[in-house]
mmCIF file of C-alpha atoms in Angstrom:
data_model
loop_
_atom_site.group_PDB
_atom_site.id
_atom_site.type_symbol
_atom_site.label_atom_id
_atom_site.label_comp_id
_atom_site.label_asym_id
_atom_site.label_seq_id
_atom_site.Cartn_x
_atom_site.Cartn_y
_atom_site.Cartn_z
ATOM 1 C CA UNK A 14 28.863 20.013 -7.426
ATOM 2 C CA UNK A 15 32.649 20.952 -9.888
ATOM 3 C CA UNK A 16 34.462 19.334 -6.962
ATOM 4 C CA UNK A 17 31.893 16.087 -6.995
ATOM 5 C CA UNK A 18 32.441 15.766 -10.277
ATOM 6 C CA UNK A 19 36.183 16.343 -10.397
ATOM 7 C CA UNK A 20 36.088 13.541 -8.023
ATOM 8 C CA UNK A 21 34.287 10.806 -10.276
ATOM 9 C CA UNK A 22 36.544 11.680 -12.971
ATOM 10 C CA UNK A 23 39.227 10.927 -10.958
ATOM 11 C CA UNK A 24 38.089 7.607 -10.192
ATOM 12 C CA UNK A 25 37.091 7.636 -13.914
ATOM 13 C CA UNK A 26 40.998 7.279 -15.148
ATOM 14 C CA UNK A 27 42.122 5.484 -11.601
ATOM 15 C CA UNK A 28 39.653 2.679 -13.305
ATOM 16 C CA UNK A 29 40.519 3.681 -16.924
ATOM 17 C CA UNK A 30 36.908 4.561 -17.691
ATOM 18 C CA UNK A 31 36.034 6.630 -20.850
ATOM 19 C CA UNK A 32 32.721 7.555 -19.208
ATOM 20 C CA UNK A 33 30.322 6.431 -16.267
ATOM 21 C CA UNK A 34 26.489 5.687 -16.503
ATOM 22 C CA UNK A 35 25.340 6.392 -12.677
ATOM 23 C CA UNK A 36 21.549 5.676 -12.139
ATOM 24 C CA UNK A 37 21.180 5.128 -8.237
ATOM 25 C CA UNK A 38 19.014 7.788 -7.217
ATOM 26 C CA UNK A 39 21.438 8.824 -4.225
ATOM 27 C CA UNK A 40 24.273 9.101 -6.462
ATOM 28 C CA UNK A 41 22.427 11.072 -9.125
ATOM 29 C CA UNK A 42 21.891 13.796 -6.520
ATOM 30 C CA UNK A 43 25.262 13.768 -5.455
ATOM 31 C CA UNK A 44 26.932 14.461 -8.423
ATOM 32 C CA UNK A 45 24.541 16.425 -10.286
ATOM 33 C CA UNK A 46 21.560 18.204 -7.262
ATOM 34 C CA UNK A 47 18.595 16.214 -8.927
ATOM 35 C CA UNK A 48 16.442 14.267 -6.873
ATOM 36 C CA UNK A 49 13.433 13.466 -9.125
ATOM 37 C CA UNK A 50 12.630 9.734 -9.373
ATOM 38 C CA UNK A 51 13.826 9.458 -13.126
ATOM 39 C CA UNK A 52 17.344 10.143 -14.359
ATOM 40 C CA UNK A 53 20.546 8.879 -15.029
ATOM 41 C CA UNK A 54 23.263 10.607 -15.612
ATOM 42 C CA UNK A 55 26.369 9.978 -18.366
ATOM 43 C CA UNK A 56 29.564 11.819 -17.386
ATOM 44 C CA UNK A 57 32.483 11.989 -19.818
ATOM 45 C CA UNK A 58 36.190 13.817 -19.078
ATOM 46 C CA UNK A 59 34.739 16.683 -20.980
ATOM 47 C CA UNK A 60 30.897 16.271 -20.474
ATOM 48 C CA UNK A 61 28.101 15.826 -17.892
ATOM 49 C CA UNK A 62 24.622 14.711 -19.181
ATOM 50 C CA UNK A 63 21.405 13.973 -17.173
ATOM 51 C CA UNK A 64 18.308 11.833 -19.115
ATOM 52 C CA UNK A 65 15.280 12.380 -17.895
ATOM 53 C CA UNK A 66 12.076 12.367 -19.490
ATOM 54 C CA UNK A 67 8.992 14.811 -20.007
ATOM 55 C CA UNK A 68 8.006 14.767 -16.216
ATOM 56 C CA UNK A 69 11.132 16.182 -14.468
ATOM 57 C CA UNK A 70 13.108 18.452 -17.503
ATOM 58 C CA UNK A 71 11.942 21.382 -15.716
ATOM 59 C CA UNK A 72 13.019 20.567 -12.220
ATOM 60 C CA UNK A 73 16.699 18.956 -13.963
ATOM 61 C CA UNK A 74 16.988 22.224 -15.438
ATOM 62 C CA UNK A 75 16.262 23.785 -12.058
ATOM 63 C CA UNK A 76 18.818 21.654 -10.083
ATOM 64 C CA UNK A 77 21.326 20.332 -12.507
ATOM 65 C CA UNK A 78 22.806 23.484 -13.529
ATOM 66 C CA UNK A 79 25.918 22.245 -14.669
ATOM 67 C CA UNK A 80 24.025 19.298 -16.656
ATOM 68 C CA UNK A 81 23.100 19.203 -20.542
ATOM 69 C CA UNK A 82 19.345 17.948 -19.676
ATOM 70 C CA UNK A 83 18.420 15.321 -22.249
ATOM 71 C CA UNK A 84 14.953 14.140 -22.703
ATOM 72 C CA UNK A 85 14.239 10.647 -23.834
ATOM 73 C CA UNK A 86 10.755 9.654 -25.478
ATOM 74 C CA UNK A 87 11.199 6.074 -26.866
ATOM 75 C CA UNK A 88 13.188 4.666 -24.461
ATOM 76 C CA UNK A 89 16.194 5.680 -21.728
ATOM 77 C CA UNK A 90 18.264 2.776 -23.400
ATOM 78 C CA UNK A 91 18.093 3.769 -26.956
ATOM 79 C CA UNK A 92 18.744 7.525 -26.317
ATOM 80 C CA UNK A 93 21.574 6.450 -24.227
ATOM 81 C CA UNK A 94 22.435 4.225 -27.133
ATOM 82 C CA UNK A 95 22.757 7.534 -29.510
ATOM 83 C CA UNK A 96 24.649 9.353 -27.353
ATOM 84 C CA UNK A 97 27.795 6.837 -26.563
ATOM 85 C CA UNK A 98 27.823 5.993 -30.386
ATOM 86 C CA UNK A 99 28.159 9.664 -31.035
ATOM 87 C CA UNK A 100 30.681 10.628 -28.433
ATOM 88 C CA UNK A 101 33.169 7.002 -29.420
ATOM 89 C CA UNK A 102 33.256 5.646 -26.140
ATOM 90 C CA UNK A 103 34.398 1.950 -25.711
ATOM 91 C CA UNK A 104 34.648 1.396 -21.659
ATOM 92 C CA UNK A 105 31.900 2.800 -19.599
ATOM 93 C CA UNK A 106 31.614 1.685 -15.742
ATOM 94 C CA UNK A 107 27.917 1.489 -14.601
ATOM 95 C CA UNK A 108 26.534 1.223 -11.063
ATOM 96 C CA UNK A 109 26.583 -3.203 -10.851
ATOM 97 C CA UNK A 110 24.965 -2.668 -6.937
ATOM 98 C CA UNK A 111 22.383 -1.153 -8.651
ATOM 99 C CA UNK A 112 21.208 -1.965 -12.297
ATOM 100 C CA UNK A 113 19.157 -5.026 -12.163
ATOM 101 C CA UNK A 114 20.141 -8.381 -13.765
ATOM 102 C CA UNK A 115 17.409 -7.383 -16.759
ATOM 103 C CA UNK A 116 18.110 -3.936 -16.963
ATOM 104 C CA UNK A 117 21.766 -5.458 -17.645
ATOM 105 C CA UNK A 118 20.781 -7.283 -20.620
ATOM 106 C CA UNK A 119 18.895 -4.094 -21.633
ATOM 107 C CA UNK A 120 22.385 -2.052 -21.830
ATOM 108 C CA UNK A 121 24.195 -4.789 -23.031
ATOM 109 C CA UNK A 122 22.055 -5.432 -25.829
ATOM 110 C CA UNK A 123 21.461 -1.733 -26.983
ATOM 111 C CA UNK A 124 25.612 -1.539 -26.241
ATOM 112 C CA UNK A 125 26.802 -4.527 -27.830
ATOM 113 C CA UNK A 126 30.075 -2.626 -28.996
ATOM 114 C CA UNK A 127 30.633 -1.090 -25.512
ATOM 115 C CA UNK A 128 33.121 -2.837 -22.427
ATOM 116 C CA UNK A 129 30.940 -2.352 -19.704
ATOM 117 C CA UNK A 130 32.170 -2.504 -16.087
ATOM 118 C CA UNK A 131 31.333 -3.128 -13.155
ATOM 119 C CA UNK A 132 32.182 -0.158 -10.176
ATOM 120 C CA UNK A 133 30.333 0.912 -6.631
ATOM 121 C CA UNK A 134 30.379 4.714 -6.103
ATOM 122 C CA UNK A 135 28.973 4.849 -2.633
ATOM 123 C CA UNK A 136 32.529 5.307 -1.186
ATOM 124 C CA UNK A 137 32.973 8.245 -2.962
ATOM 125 C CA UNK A 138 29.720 9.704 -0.822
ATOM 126 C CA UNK A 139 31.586 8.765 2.668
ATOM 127 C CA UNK A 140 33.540 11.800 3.761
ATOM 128 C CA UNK A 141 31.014 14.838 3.707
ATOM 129 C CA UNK A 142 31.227 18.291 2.420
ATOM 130 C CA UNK A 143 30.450 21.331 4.401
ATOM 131 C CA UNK A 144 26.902 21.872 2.535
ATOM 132 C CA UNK A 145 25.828 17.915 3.476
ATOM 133 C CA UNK A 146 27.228 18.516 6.686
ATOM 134 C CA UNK A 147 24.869 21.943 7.064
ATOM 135 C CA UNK A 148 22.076 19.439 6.171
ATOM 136 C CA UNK A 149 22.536 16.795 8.538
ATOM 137 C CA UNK A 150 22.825 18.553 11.610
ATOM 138 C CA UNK A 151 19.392 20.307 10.466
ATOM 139 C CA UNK A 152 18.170 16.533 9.919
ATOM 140 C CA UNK A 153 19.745 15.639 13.949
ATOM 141 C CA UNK A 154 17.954 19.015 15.196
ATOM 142 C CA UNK A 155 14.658 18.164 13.813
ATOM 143 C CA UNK A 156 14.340 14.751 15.234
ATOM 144 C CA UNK A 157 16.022 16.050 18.572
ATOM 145 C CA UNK A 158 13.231 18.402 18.858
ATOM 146 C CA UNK A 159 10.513 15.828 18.009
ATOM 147 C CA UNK A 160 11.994 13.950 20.667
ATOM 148 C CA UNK A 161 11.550 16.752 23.145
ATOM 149 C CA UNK A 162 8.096 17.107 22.253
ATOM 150 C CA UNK A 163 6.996 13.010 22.398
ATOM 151 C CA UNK A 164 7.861 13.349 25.843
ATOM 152 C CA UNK A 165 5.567 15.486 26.927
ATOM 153 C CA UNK A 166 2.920 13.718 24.529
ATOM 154 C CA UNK A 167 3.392 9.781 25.511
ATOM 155 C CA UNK A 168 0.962 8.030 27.751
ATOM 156 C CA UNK A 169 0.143 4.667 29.249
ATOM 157 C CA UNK A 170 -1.935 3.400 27.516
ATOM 158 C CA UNK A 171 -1.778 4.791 23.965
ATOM 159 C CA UNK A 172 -0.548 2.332 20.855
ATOM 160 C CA UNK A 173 2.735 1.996 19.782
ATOM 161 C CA UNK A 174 1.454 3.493 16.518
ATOM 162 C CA UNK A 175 -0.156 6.614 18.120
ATOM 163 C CA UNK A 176 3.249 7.460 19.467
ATOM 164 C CA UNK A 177 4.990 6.786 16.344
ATOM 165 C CA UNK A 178 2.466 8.832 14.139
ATOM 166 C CA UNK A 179 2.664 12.173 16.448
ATOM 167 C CA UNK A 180 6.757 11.716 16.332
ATOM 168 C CA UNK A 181 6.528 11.436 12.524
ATOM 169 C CA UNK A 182 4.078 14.559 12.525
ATOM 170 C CA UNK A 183 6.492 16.800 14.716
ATOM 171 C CA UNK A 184 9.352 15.985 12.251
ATOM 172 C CA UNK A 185 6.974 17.121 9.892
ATOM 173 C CA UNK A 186 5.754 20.256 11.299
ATOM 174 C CA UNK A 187 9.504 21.040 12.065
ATOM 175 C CA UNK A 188 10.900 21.021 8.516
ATOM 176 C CA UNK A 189 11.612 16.748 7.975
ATOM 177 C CA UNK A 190 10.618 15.991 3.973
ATOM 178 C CA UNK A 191 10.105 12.792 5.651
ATOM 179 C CA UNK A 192 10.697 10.259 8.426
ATOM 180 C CA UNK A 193 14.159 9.181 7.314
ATOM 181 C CA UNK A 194 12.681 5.155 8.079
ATOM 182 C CA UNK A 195 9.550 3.499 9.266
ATOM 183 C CA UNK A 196 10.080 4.556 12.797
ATOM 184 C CA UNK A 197 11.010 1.693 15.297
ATOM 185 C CA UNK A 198 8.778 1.872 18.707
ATOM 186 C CA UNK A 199 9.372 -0.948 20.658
ATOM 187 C CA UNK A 200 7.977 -1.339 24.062
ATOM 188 C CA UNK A 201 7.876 -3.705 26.866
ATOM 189 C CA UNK A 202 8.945 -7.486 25.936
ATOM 190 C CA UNK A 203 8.824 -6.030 21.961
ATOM 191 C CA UNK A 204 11.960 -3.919 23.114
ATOM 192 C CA UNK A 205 13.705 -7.217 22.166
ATOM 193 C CA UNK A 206 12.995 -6.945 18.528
ATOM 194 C CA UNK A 207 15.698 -4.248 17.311
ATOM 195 C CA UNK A 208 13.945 -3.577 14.818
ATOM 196 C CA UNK A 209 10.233 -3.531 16.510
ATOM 197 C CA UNK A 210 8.059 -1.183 14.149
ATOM 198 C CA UNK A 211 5.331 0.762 15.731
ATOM 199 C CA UNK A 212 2.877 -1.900 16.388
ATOM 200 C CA UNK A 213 -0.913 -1.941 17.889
ATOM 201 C CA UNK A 214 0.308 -2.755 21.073
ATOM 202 C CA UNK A 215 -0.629 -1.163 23.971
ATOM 203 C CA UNK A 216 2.003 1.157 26.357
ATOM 204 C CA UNK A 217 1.428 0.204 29.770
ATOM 205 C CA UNK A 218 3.221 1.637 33.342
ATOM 206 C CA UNK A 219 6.505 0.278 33.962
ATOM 207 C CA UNK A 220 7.452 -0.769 29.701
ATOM 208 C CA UNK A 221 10.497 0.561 28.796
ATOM 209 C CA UNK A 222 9.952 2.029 25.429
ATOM 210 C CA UNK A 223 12.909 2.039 22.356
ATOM 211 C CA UNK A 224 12.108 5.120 20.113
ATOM 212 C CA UNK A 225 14.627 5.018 16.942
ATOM 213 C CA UNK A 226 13.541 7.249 14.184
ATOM 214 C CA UNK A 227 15.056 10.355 11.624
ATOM 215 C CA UNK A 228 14.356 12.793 9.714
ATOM 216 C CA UNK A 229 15.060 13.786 6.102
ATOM 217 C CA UNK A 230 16.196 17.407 5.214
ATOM 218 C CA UNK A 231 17.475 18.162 1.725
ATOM 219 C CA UNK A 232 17.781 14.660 1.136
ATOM 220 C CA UNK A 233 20.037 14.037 3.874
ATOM 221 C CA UNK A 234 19.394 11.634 6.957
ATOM 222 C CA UNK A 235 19.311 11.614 11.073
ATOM 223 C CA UNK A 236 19.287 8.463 12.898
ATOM 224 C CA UNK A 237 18.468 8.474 16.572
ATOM 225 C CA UNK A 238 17.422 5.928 19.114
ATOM 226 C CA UNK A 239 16.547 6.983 23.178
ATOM 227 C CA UNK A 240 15.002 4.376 25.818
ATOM 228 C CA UNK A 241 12.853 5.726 28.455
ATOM 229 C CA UNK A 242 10.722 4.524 31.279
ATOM 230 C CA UNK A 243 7.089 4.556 31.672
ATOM 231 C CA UNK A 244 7.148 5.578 35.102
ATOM 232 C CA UNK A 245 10.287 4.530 37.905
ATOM 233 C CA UNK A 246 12.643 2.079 36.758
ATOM 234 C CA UNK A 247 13.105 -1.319 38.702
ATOM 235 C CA UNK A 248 16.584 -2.821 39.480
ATOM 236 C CA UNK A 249 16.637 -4.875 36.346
ATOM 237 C CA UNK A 250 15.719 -1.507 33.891
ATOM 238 C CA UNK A 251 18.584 0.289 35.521
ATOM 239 C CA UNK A 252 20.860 -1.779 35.404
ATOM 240 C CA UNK A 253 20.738 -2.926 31.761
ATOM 241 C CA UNK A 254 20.463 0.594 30.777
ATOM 242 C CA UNK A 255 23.566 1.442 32.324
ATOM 243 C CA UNK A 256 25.483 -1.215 30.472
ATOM 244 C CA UNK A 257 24.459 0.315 27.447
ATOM 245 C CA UNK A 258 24.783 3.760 28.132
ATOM 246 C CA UNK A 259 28.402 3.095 29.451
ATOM 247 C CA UNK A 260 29.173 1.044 26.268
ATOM 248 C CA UNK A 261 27.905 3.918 24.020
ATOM 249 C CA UNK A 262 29.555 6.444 26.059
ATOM 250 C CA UNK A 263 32.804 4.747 25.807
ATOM 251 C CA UNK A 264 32.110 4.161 21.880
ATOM 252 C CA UNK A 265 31.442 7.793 21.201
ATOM 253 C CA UNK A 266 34.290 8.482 22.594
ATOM 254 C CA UNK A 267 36.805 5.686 21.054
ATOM 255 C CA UNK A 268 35.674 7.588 17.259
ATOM 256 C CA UNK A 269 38.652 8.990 15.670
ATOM 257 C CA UNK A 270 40.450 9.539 12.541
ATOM 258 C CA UNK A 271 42.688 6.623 11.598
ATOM 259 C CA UNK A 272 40.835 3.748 13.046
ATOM 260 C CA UNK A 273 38.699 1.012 11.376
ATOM 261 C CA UNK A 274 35.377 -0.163 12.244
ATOM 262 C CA UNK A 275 36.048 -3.201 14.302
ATOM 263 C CA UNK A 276 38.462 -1.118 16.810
ATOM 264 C CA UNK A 277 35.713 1.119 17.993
ATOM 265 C CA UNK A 278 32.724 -1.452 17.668
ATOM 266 C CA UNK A 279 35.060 -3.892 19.986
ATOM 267 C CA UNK A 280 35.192 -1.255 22.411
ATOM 268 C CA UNK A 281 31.301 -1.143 23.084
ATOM 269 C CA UNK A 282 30.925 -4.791 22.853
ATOM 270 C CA UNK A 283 34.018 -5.610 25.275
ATOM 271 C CA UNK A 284 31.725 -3.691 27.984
ATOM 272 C CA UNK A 285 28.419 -5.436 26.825
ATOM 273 C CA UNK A 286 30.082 -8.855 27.127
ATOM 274 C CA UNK A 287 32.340 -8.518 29.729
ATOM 275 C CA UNK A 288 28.982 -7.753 31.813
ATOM 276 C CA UNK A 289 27.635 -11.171 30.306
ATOM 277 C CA UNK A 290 25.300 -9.608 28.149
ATOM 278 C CA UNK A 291 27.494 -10.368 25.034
ATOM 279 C CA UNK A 292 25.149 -13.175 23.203
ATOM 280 C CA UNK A 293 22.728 -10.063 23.321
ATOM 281 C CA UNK A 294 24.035 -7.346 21.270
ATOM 282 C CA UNK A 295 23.805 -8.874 17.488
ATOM 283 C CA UNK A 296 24.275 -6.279 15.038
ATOM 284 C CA UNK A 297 27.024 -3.911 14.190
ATOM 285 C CA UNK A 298 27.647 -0.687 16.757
ATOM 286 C CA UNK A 299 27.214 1.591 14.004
ATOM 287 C CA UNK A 300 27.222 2.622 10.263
ATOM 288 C CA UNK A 301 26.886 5.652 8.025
ATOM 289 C CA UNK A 302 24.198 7.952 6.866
ATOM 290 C CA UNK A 303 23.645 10.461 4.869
ATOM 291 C CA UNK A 304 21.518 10.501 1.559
ATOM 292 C CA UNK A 305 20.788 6.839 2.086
ATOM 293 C CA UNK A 306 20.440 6.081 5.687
ATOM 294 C CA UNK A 307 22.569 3.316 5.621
ATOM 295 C CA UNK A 308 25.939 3.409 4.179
ATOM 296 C CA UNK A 309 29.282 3.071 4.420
ATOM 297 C CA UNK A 310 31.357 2.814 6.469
ATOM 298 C CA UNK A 311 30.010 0.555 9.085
ATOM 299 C CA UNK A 312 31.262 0.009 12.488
ATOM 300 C CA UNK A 313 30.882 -3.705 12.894
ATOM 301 C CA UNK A 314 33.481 -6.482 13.721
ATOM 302 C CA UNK A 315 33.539 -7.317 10.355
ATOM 303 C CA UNK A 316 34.895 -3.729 9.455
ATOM 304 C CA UNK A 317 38.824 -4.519 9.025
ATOM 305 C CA UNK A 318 39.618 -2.372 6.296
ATOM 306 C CA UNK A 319 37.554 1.006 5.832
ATOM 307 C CA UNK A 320 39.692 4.004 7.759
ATOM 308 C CA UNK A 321 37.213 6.332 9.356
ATOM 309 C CA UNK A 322 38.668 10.312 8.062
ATOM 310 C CA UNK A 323 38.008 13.075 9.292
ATOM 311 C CA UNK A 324 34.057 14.124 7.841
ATOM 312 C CA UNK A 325 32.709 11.120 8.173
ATOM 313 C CA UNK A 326 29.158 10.817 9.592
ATOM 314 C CA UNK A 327 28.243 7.862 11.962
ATOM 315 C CA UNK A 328 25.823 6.034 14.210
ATOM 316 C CA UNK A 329 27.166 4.838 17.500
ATOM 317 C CA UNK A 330 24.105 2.373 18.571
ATOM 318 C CA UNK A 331 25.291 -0.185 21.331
ATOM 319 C CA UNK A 332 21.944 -2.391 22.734
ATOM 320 C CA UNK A 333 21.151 -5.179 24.776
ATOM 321 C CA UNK A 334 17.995 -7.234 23.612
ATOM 322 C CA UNK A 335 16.596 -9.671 26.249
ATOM 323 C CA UNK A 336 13.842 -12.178 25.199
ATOM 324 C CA UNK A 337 10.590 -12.398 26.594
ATOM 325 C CA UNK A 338 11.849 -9.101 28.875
ATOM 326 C CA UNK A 339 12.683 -6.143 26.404
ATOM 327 C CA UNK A 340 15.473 -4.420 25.348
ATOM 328 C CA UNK A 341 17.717 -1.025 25.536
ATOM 329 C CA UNK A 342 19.031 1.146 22.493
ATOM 330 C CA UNK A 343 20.667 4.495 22.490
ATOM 331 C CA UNK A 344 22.017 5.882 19.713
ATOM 332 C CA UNK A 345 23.930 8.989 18.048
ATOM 333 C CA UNK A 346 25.011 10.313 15.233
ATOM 334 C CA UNK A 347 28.438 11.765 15.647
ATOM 335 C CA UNK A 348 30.758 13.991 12.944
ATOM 336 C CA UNK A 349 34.189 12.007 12.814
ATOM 337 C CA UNK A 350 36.743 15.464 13.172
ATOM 338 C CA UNK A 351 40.083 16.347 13.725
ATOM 339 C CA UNK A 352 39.582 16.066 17.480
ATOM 340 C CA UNK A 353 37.826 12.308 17.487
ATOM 341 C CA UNK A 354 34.320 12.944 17.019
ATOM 342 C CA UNK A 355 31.589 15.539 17.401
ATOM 343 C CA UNK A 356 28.102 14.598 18.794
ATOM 344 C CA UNK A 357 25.612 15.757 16.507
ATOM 345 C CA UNK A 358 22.767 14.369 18.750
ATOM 346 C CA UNK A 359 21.505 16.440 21.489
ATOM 347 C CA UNK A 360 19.055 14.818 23.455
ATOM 348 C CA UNK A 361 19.268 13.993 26.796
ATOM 349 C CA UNK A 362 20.752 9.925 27.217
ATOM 350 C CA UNK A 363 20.427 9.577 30.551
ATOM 351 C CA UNK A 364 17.932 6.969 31.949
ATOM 352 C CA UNK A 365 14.326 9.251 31.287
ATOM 353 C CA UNK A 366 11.664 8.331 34.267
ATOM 354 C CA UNK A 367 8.504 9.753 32.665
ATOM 355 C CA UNK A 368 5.693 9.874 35.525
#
């Protein structure tokens, strides 16, 4: 956590901050290990303080070991209040993607005497250390091993939701805290909803079925997505799913230190379009993940200025999405290195005929 910190406080005097309030609940595990629902924390040059209240001061004292754990029993505000009057602070940056509009006017009026600015911390989240790193690949290895066992569990004729609810359970039963999303199963003519959640509907012999789904471990996230066949492939199936899996391939592989974004997501979508399936493939190729599932940085052709460095964690998620047909996803999560790119995910992406 010292070299998290030592990091903030560097962006503290880039940004000539005397202190920072950070409340989202992702970034107040970062920098200090606690992940109860409650806390913010107030970081000085000299000091780090986490406010909680009665519920979690056992569990901050458990996790936020370099932390002076303050409990609050009127209100967070006013014992925040106390302790920026006592410590002279005039400038404090607080998290403006976060606090709401009325929890604004809450600081602002309990801080009338304080400059309060506006900063986003996520970017200081994007290149990973080794110990978030351990935790993802746990994360990838749980839901690749789900995977493994869905296959051997999915029928025609089961529900969308059946499916979905035994993958959530493996992840379970192999470590997951969680599913790191409501799980996206999307089969037949609903594969053209990229974001299909596990519906009533039912699976039937010949539906190509989209399975995208994660798992949490230690707070961190996996993000997978693998198409397979309910029985043989036609014509059609095979070759759509080729066009994707050559335009993920190829994206994979374009991931490197030094590049932006748009370069690698225009590599996967030159193949997609140049095959005429371009007005198809409407989102971004890929973003990052770790304790959120989405964050920075994204690989989308909007991404012109966020370098990808070496430590980085991304999704590389090319898909075609035909209406009234279906649609075909695969996706990775890959470890930007030294080299280009590790994969992180395992599982098998070629086309899977399940009899």
């Amino acid at each position: 956590m010292e070299r998290r910190i030592i990091k903030l406080r560097k962006f503290m005097n880039e940004n000539d901050l005397h202190a920072m309030l950070v409340s989202k609940p992702e970034n107040v595990r970062y920098f200090s290990g606690f992940s109860g629902s409650a806390g913010m924390l107030l970081i000085t040059n000299n000091s780090n303080k986490l406010l909680t209240d009665f519920r979690y001061i056992e569990q901050a004292t458990a996790q936020a070991k370099q932390f002076e754990i303050i409990r609050y029993s009127a209100t967070l505000w006013k014992t925040l209040a106390d302790l920026v009057k006592s410590s002279d602070l005039s400038k404090i940056g607080f998290e403006g993607d976060f606090i709401t509009y009325d929890g604004y006017l809450e600081v602002v009026d309990t801080l009338p005497m304080i400059s309060l600015v506006p900063v986003k911390l996520d970017n200081l989240r994007m290149a990973k250390d080794d110990a978030e790193i351990v935790s993802i690949k746990k994360a990838v290895e749980i839901a690749d091993n789900a995977f493994l066992q869905i296959l051997s569990f999915i029928k025609p004729g089961m529900t969308e939701q059946d499916v979905a609810l035994q993958l959530e359970y493996y992840m379970r039963k192999l470590g997951a805290e969680k599913p790191a999303f409501d799980t996206i199963m999307a089969s037949g003519a609903r594969g053209a909803l990229p974001h299909g959640r596990a519906s009533e509907k039912v699976i039937e012999v010949g539906d190509f079925v989209t399975m995208d789904f994660g798992a949490v471990y230690k707070g961190y996230h996996s993000d997978i997505t693998r198409t397979i066949c309910m029985g043989k492939a036609n014509t059609r199936q095979k070759e759509i799913y080729g066009i994707v899996l050559e335009a993920q391939l190829a994206g994979v592989k374009a991931v490197a230190p030094g590049k932006v974004g748009k370069e690698i997501d225009t590599v996967s979508r030159d193949i997609i379009t140049n095959a005429g399936f371009g007005e198809f493939f409407g989102h971004g190729l890929g973003h990052g993940l770790g304790l959120n599932i989405h964050e920075e940085p994204r690989l989308s052709p909007t991404n012109i200025h966020t370098v990808l460095l070496e430590n980085m964690v991304v999704t590389v998620e090319p898909g075609i999405y035909l209406p009234n047909w279906g649609g075909v996803r695969i996706e990775d999560t890959v470890l930007v290195s030294t080299e280009g790119c590790q994969i992180l995910t395992a599982s098998n992406k070629q086309l899977i005929e399940l009899d």
